[in-house]
């Protein structure tokens, strides 16, 4: 039986109806048969939603960089200095706050020095993922031409308005290389030999990179460390790194799923040198992929995975159930961290999340780890983003794995073909939460019941998150029920509604997805709401993600 943890260790090698304002103020409405209620509590703020929880991840893996992001300056495909223009145009719409690069597992095999300097002199190297590539894969997926390196990545981030988040190699490069990468990126114009090299490539001004990952999955592909061994490495890598006037935020490689031992062991070892050590850690990276659709039959990484396109209603609920455990992982690791850091100066950074299916649904056959996102993945993504929205004090950053041509991608591209996936549309809808004040919101909704391999199982009926931006309230809600629309009474305690609008992402077919040929099968639909008063009634369509935007009087 192989679990994902072992796998990565081994890799070293329809719109709702609306009524309004005619019921008694929530929560006093008592209609017979009306079972679903949402109550938003503006006087119970949870914290500001960090825009960075809407972050992205671009690993140098198969078609993510070469073909997805980078097409080259001389390509016929419209580009901005080699970067795919359509991707830049689409990303600008979703306000991406931060992008992580170059891995993933790739990061701990990468020498950043290979990816700088004159492009014709950059060495070709074997990509970490080369062995998983098919015989017909393009050469640059197996052998990294290093055409896309630090300069190009930082320019990409600038184009889309995001901050770069660089993940450093702890497994196979010494700490000095890490300091030098920071020096290359951040030392002032003309100050160091590396600043001169940067200038020679056309970038005299520092990149001012703020976020630095110290390794990736250091329990597996990032070095097979014990948490104690890794903590020693972390201290060494993160000590006395010059910031050049830029505050450096170091992100430690954290646990996957429920690996409490990793979190506990890491912090215990860090603290053997005293509490001050906590100051060097901005966040601990938690990874969680939803992959096991076996209904509890196996924990085998290969056998347990499901199909991205061919699935039934039970697979749908099982995927959501797997993804929903993100909330208990956030709460659990937060509790463990609180045992040693009661003031919680260190936050969680969920820098890899998403569903992971078996291969076979690639838009571009042969692209490793690429899968076809459907409406199910949109609902999954809305659900996950709402989990982050509900824990603003705990989650400082999150990065969906991965931006393009990979697992839970927002975009698919191949040569001159491009499309936005249903996941991409969810990010566009949810951008409205960024920087808002999260509000405690109570969902009282009957559970969904289904048959899980002969045993009764249940899943929640509706969930979501609310945030306030001045007098503008944003409520996002996921209805996971594949058949049942939920007529719901929504109340905002102590406030009344002046106007509103609704955006819905759904489809009559739960397998619906967008392709290069049919780009708009699943797209969000918006309309104005004729709404005023203390309470609004809204029917959430089955299998849907909804955003309600409401101006408070
Ligand atoms: O996102 C794909 C891979 O999943 C990453 O490289 C690794 O960190 C994780 O195991």
mmCIF file of N, CA and C in Angstrom, residues 453-514:
data_model
loop_
_atom_site.group_PDB
_atom_site.id
_atom_site.type_symbol
_atom_site.label_atom_id
_atom_site.label_comp_id
_atom_site.label_asym_id
_atom_site.label_seq_id
_atom_site.Cartn_x
_atom_site.Cartn_y
_atom_site.Cartn_z
ATOM 1 N N UNK A 453 -20.438 3.074 -0.374
ATOM 2 C CA UNK A 453 -20.031 1.674 -0.441
ATOM 3 C C UNK A 453 -20.857 0.787 0.467
ATOM 4 N N UNK A 454 -22.179 0.995 0.504
ATOM 5 C CA UNK A 454 -23.064 0.160 1.302
ATOM 6 C C UNK A 454 -23.299 0.682 2.712
ATOM 7 N N UNK A 455 -22.626 1.742 3.078
ATOM 8 C CA UNK A 455 -22.830 2.305 4.420
ATOM 9 C C UNK A 455 -23.371 3.726 4.295
ATOM 10 N N UNK A 456 -24.285 4.113 5.211
ATOM 11 C CA UNK A 456 -24.825 5.475 5.119
ATOM 12 C C UNK A 456 -23.756 6.519 5.445
ATOM 13 N N UNK A 457 -23.747 7.590 4.647
ATOM 14 C CA UNK A 457 -22.786 8.674 4.892
ATOM 15 C C UNK A 457 -23.515 9.995 4.724
ATOM 16 N N UNK A 458 -22.929 11.040 5.273
ATOM 17 C CA UNK A 458 -23.559 12.351 5.107
ATOM 18 C C UNK A 458 -22.509 13.419 4.843
ATOM 19 N N UNK A 459 -22.972 14.502 4.280
ATOM 20 C CA UNK A 459 -22.101 15.658 3.997
ATOM 21 C C UNK A 459 -22.940 16.906 4.225
ATOM 22 N N UNK A 460 -22.309 17.993 4.623
ATOM 23 C CA UNK A 460 -23.072 19.204 4.935
ATOM 24 C C UNK A 460 -23.843 19.735 3.717
ATOM 25 N N UNK A 461 -24.925 20.451 4.025
ATOM 26 C CA UNK A 461 -25.841 20.888 2.971
ATOM 27 C C UNK A 461 -25.469 22.179 2.274
ATOM 28 N N UNK A 462 -24.940 23.143 2.997
ATOM 29 C CA UNK A 462 -24.463 24.413 2.424
ATOM 30 C C UNK A 462 -23.368 24.918 3.340
ATOM 31 N N UNK A 463 -22.340 25.518 2.780
ATOM 32 C CA UNK A 463 -21.339 26.216 3.599
ATOM 33 C C UNK A 463 -20.764 27.368 2.796
ATOM 34 N N UNK A 464 -20.105 28.284 3.491
ATOM 35 C CA UNK A 464 -19.529 29.410 2.783
ATOM 36 C C UNK A 464 -18.843 30.352 3.735
ATOM 37 N N UNK A 465 -18.711 31.610 3.315
ATOM 38 C CA UNK A 465 -18.021 32.609 4.138
ATOM 39 C C UNK A 465 -18.527 33.990 3.764
ATOM 40 N N UNK A 466 -18.487 34.893 4.753
ATOM 41 C CA UNK A 466 -18.904 36.282 4.497
ATOM 42 C C UNK A 466 -17.770 37.217 4.871
ATOM 43 N N UNK A 467 -17.664 38.316 4.113
ATOM 44 C CA UNK A 467 -16.686 39.348 4.476
ATOM 45 C C UNK A 467 -17.269 40.724 4.187
ATOM 46 N N UNK A 468 -16.792 41.690 4.962
ATOM 47 C CA UNK A 468 -17.315 43.056 4.875
ATOM 48 C C UNK A 468 -16.214 43.995 4.411
ATOM 49 N N UNK A 469 -16.565 44.867 3.463
ATOM 50 C CA UNK A 469 -15.627 45.860 2.931
ATOM 51 C C UNK A 469 -16.397 47.178 2.994
ATOM 52 N N UNK A 470 -16.104 48.006 3.974
ATOM 53 C CA UNK A 470 -16.938 49.177 4.279
ATOM 54 C C UNK A 470 -18.371 48.697 4.492
ATOM 55 N N UNK A 471 -19.312 49.166 3.655
ATOM 56 C CA UNK A 471 -20.700 48.728 3.831
ATOM 57 C C UNK A 471 -21.069 47.665 2.795
ATOM 58 N N UNK A 472 -20.073 47.145 2.111
ATOM 59 C CA UNK A 472 -20.337 46.136 1.075
ATOM 60 C C UNK A 472 -20.072 44.741 1.643
ATOM 61 N N UNK A 473 -21.067 43.898 1.590
ATOM 62 C CA UNK A 473 -20.924 42.552 2.145
ATOM 63 C C UNK A 473 -20.817 41.526 1.015
ATOM 64 N N UNK A 474 -19.887 40.609 1.144
ATOM 65 C CA UNK A 474 -19.748 39.529 0.156
ATOM 66 C C UNK A 474 -20.014 38.205 0.870
ATOM 67 N N UNK A 475 -20.951 37.439 0.334
ATOM 68 C CA UNK A 475 -21.250 36.113 0.894
ATOM 69 C C UNK A 475 -21.054 35.093 -0.220
ATOM 70 N N UNK A 476 -20.148 34.152 -0.010
ATOM 71 C CA UNK A 476 -19.985 33.076 -0.989
ATOM 72 C C UNK A 476 -20.509 31.785 -0.372
ATOM 73 N N UNK A 477 -21.202 31.019 -1.194
ATOM 74 C CA UNK A 477 -21.871 29.814 -0.697
ATOM 75 C C UNK A 477 -21.710 28.692 -1.716
ATOM 76 N N UNK A 478 -21.396 27.517 -1.190
ATOM 77 C CA UNK A 478 -21.304 26.331 -2.029
ATOM 78 C C UNK A 478 -22.491 25.430 -1.718
ATOM 79 N N UNK A 479 -23.207 25.014 -2.750
ATOM 80 C CA UNK A 479 -24.232 23.982 -2.575
ATOM 81 C C UNK A 479 -23.694 22.689 -3.188
ATOM 82 N N UNK A 480 -23.263 21.737 -2.343
ATOM 83 C CA UNK A 480 -22.645 20.515 -2.870
ATOM 84 C C UNK A 480 -23.646 19.465 -3.335
ATOM 85 N N UNK A 481 -24.929 19.688 -3.072
ATOM 86 C CA UNK A 481 -25.928 18.663 -3.413
ATOM 87 C C UNK A 481 -26.059 18.560 -4.928
ATOM 88 N N UNK A 482 -25.880 17.358 -5.471
ATOM 89 C CA UNK A 482 -25.903 17.214 -6.928
ATOM 90 C C UNK A 482 -27.308 17.370 -7.506
ATOM 91 N N UNK A 483 -28.349 17.266 -6.653
ATOM 92 C CA UNK A 483 -29.719 17.332 -7.179
ATOM 93 C C UNK A 483 -30.573 18.430 -6.559
ATOM 94 N N UNK A 484 -30.381 18.703 -5.269
ATOM 95 C CA UNK A 484 -31.365 19.519 -4.542
ATOM 96 C C UNK A 484 -30.976 20.997 -4.503
ATOM 97 N N UNK A 485 -31.896 21.843 -4.948
ATOM 98 C CA UNK A 485 -31.726 23.288 -4.790
ATOM 99 C C UNK A 485 -32.112 23.635 -3.346
ATOM 100 N N UNK A 486 -31.427 24.591 -2.728
ATOM 101 C CA UNK A 486 -31.706 24.927 -1.330
ATOM 102 C C UNK A 486 -32.326 26.302 -1.238
ATOM 103 N N UNK A 487 -33.587 26.338 -0.950
ATOM 104 C CA UNK A 487 -34.212 27.626 -0.654
ATOM 105 C C UNK A 487 -33.748 28.022 0.745
ATOM 106 N N UNK A 488 -33.184 29.217 0.854
ATOM 107 C CA UNK A 488 -32.497 29.590 2.093
ATOM 108 C C UNK A 488 -32.868 31.003 2.516
ATOM 109 N N UNK A 489 -33.047 31.140 3.807
ATOM 110 C CA UNK A 489 -33.312 32.461 4.375
ATOM 111 C C UNK A 489 -31.974 33.023 4.860
ATOM 112 N N UNK A 490 -31.637 34.215 4.388
ATOM 113 C CA UNK A 490 -30.342 34.803 4.756
ATOM 114 C C UNK A 490 -30.596 36.079 5.547
ATOM 115 N N UNK A 491 -30.033 36.143 6.735
ATOM 116 C CA UNK A 491 -30.214 37.322 7.574
ATOM 117 C C UNK A 491 -28.875 37.922 7.953
ATOM 118 N N UNK A 492 -28.860 39.239 8.024
ATOM 119 C CA UNK A 492 -27.640 39.936 8.458
ATOM 120 C C UNK A 492 -28.003 40.626 9.760
ATOM 121 N N UNK A 493 -27.490 40.135 10.863
ATOM 122 C CA UNK A 493 -27.964 40.609 12.160
ATOM 123 C C UNK A 493 -27.664 42.103 12.342
ATOM 124 N N UNK A 494 -28.708 42.856 12.646
ATOM 125 C CA UNK A 494 -28.559 44.278 12.939
ATOM 126 C C UNK A 494 -28.355 45.148 11.722
ATOM 127 N N UNK A 495 -28.556 44.625 10.533
ATOM 128 C CA UNK A 495 -28.345 45.457 9.340
ATOM 129 C C UNK A 495 -29.444 45.193 8.328
ATOM 130 N N UNK A 496 -29.707 46.183 7.499
ATOM 131 C CA UNK A 496 -30.633 45.910 6.404
ATOM 132 C C UNK A 496 -29.954 46.158 5.065
ATOM 133 N N UNK A 497 -30.587 45.583 4.068
ATOM 134 C CA UNK A 497 -29.963 45.500 2.740
ATOM 135 C C UNK A 497 -30.519 46.607 1.854
ATOM 136 N N UNK A 498 -29.601 47.266 1.141
ATOM 137 C CA UNK A 498 -30.039 48.342 0.254
ATOM 138 C C UNK A 498 -30.142 47.857 -1.199
ATOM 139 N N UNK A 499 -29.147 47.128 -1.621
ATOM 140 C CA UNK A 499 -29.150 46.624 -2.998
ATOM 141 C C UNK A 499 -28.243 45.405 -3.059
ATOM 142 N N UNK A 500 -28.296 44.700 -4.161
ATOM 143 C CA UNK A 500 -27.463 43.507 -4.231
ATOM 144 C C UNK A 500 -27.358 42.946 -5.626
ATOM 145 N N UNK A 501 -26.412 42.036 -5.773
ATOM 146 C CA UNK A 501 -26.274 41.310 -7.037
ATOM 147 C C UNK A 501 -25.808 39.894 -6.725
ATOM 148 N N UNK A 502 -25.980 39.019 -7.691
ATOM 149 C CA UNK A 502 -25.603 37.622 -7.482
ATOM 150 C C UNK A 502 -24.843 37.101 -8.700
ATOM 151 N N UNK A 503 -23.819 36.312 -8.439
ATOM 152 C CA UNK A 503 -23.091 35.619 -9.503
ATOM 153 C C UNK A 503 -23.108 34.138 -9.178
ATOM 154 N N UNK A 504 -23.475 33.328 -10.158
ATOM 155 C CA UNK A 504 -23.604 31.884 -9.921
ATOM 156 C C UNK A 504 -22.799 31.103 -10.956
ATOM 157 N N UNK A 505 -22.117 30.080 -10.468
ATOM 158 C CA UNK A 505 -21.422 29.157 -11.372
ATOM 159 C C UNK A 505 -22.047 27.789 -11.177
ATOM 160 N N UNK A 506 -22.682 27.279 -12.201
ATOM 161 C CA UNK A 506 -23.292 25.945 -12.107
ATOM 162 C C UNK A 506 -23.536 25.408 -13.514
ATOM 163 N N UNK A 507 -24.066 24.197 -13.559
ATOM 164 C CA UNK A 507 -24.398 23.583 -14.851
ATOM 165 C C UNK A 507 -25.305 22.397 -14.552
ATOM 166 N N UNK A 508 -26.140 22.029 -15.510
ATOM 167 C CA UNK A 508 -27.037 20.888 -15.284
ATOM 168 C C UNK A 508 -26.270 19.566 -15.260
ATOM 169 N N UNK A 509 -25.073 19.546 -15.836
ATOM 170 C CA UNK A 509 -24.257 18.329 -15.848
ATOM 171 C C UNK A 509 -23.076 18.523 -14.891
ATOM 172 N N UNK A 510 -22.995 17.657 -13.868
ATOM 173 C CA UNK A 510 -21.928 17.844 -12.875
ATOM 174 C C UNK A 510 -20.532 17.604 -13.464
ATOM 175 N N UNK A 511 -20.482 17.001 -14.647
ATOM 176 C CA UNK A 511 -19.176 16.751 -15.278
ATOM 177 C C UNK A 511 -18.755 17.905 -16.188
ATOM 178 N N UNK A 512 -19.577 18.928 -16.278
ATOM 179 C CA UNK A 512 -19.336 19.983 -17.272
ATOM 180 C C UNK A 512 -17.962 20.627 -17.073
ATOM 181 N N UNK A 513 -17.322 20.941 -18.192
ATOM 182 C CA UNK A 513 -15.986 21.553 -18.146
ATOM 183 C C UNK A 513 -15.757 22.327 -19.431
ATOM 184 N N UNK A 514 -14.745 23.163 -19.410
ATOM 185 C CA UNK A 514 -14.403 23.963 -20.586
ATOM 186 C C UNK A 514 -13.210 23.335 -21.293
#
